[in-house]
CSV table of C-alpha atoms in Angstrom, one decimal:
chain,number,residue,atom,x,y,z
H,1,SER,CA,2.7,74.2,-12.8
H,2,LEU,CA,3.3,71.9,-9.8
H,3,LEU,CA,2.0,68.8,-11.6
H,4,GLY,CA,4.3,69.4,-14.5
H,5,TYR,CA,7.4,69.5,-12.4
H,6,SER,CA,6.5,66.4,-10.4
H,7,SER,CA,5.5,64.5,-13.5
H,8,PHE,CA,8.8,65.4,-15.2
H,9,LEU,CA,10.7,64.2,-12.1
H,10,ALA,CA,8.7,61.0,-12.0
H,11,ILE,CA,9.4,60.3,-15.7
H,12,VAL,CA,13.1,60.9,-15.2
H,13,MET,CA,13.2,58.5,-12.3
H,14,VAL,CA,11.4,55.8,-14.2
H,15,TYR,CA,13.8,56.1,-17.1
H,16,TYR,CA,16.7,56.0,-14.7
H,17,PHE,CA,15.3,52.8,-13.1
H,18,THR,CA,14.8,51.3,-16.6
H,19,MET,CA,18.3,52.2,-17.6
H,20,MET,CA,19.6,50.4,-14.5
H,21,VAL,CA,17.6,47.3,-15.3
H,22,VAL,CA,19.0,47.2,-18.8
H,23,VAL,CA,22.6,47.8,-17.7
H,24,TYR,CA,22.5,45.1,-15.0
H,25,SER,CA,20.9,42.7,-17.5
H,26,ILE,CA,23.9,43.3,-19.7
H,27,ILE,CA,26.6,43.1,-17.1
H,28,GLY,CA,24.9,40.8,-14.6
H,29,THR,CA,24.7,41.1,-10.9
H,30,THR,CA,24.0,38.8,-7.9
H,31,ASP,CA,20.7,37.7,-6.5
H,32,SER,CA,19.5,37.9,-2.9
H,33,ASN,CA,21.3,34.6,-2.1
H,34,GLY,CA,24.7,35.9,-3.4
H,35,ASN,CA,24.6,33.8,-6.6
H,36,PRO,CA,25.6,35.4,-9.8
H,37,THR,CA,22.8,36.0,-12.3
H,38,TYR,CA,23.0,35.6,-16.1
H,39,SER,CA,24.5,38.5,-18.0
H,40,LEU,CA,24.2,39.2,-21.7
H,41,LEU,CA,28.0,39.8,-21.9
H,42,ASN,CA,29.2,36.5,-20.4
H,43,ASP,CA,26.2,34.1,-20.9
H,44,ALA,CA,24.8,35.1,-24.2
H,45,SER,CA,25.4,31.7,-25.7
H,46,ASP,CA,23.4,30.0,-22.9
H,47,ILE,CA,20.7,32.6,-23.1
H,48,PHE,CA,20.1,32.3,-26.9
H,49,GLN,CA,20.5,28.5,-27.1
H,50,ASN,CA,17.2,28.1,-25.1
H,51,GLN,CA,18.9,26.7,-22.0
H,52,ILE,CA,17.1,29.3,-19.9
H,53,ASP,CA,13.5,28.8,-18.9
H,54,TRP,CA,12.0,32.2,-20.2
H,55,TRP,CA,8.5,31.6,-19.0
H,56,ASN,CA,8.0,30.1,-15.6
H,57,TRP,CA,4.2,29.7,-15.4
H,58,SER,CA,3.3,29.9,-11.7
H,59,PHE,CA,0.9,31.8,-9.5
H,60,GLN,CA,3.4,34.7,-9.2
H,61,PHE,CA,2.2,35.8,-12.6
H,62,PHE,CA,-1.1,36.8,-11.0
H,63,GLN,CA,0.8,39.1,-8.6
H,64,CYS,CA,2.5,41.2,-11.3
H,65,ALA,CA,-0.3,41.2,-13.9
H,66,PRO,CA,-2.5,43.7,-12.0
H,67,ILE,CA,0.4,46.1,-11.7
H,68,ILE,CA,1.1,46.1,-15.4
H,69,CYS,CA,-2.6,46.5,-16.2
H,70,PHE,CA,-3.0,49.3,-13.8
H,71,ALA,CA,0.0,51.1,-15.2
H,72,PHE,CA,-1.8,51.4,-18.6
H,73,GLN,CA,-5.0,52.8,-17.0
H,74,CYS,CA,-4.5,56.5,-17.2
H,75,HIS,CA,-8.1,57.4,-16.5
H,76,LEU,CA,-7.3,58.1,-12.9
H,77,SER,CA,-5.0,61.0,-13.7
H,78,SER,CA,-6.7,62.3,-16.8
H,79,VAL,CA,-8.8,65.0,-15.1
H,80,PRO,CA,-5.9,66.7,-13.2
H,81,ILE,CA,-3.8,66.4,-16.3
H,82,TYR,CA,-6.5,68.0,-18.4
H,83,ASN,CA,-6.9,70.8,-15.9
H,84,GLU,CA,-3.2,71.6,-16.0
H,85,LEU,CA,-3.1,71.9,-19.9
H,86,LYS,CA,-2.6,75.4,-21.2
H,87,ASP,CA,-4.6,74.7,-24.4
H,88,ARG,CA,-7.5,72.6,-23.2
H,89,THR,CA,-8.7,70.9,-26.3
H,90,PRO,CA,-9.5,67.2,-27.0
H,91,LYS,CA,-6.7,67.2,-29.7
H,92,ARG,CA,-4.1,68.4,-27.2
H,93,MET,CA,-5.4,65.8,-24.6
H,94,ALA,CA,-5.1,63.0,-27.2
H,95,ILE,CA,-1.5,64.0,-27.9
H,96,VAL,CA,-0.7,63.9,-24.1
H,97,CYS,CA,-2.4,60.5,-23.8
H,98,ILE,CA,-0.5,59.1,-26.8
H,99,PHE,CA,2.8,60.3,-25.3
H,100,GLY,CA,2.0,58.9,-21.9
H,101,LEU,CA,0.9,55.5,-23.2
H,102,GLY,CA,4.0,55.4,-25.5
H,103,ASN,CA,6.2,56.0,-22.5
H,104,CYS,CA,4.5,53.1,-20.6
H,105,LEU,CA,4.8,50.8,-23.6
H,106,LEU,CA,8.5,51.7,-24.2
H,107,LEU,CA,9.5,51.3,-20.5
H,108,TYR,CA,7.6,48.0,-19.9
H,109,THR,CA,9.0,46.6,-23.1
H,110,LEU,CA,12.6,47.4,-22.1
H,111,CYS,CA,12.1,46.0,-18.6
């Protein structure tokens, strides 16, 4: 089905993006001003000795919180997904939901 191909492509792209985030957190990169960022390879001692402010409480948190919350709300796509299932049973839909939420949890935990 068309939804199956596009969903597969979307999941592959999200995993690719997550892999790039993990790789660049390990090797480091530069920020928008051209300054080098912390890398796990070179700056691990600074990172794990609590010299980095891990949580910067500001109003920017309220910009990203709705995005994360909306990512876990699968009810918007549940009807088209259910219609595309070959074996339309509640048990099969529960398995699909568990797999989808597991993907979201894994990807947001890695990033």
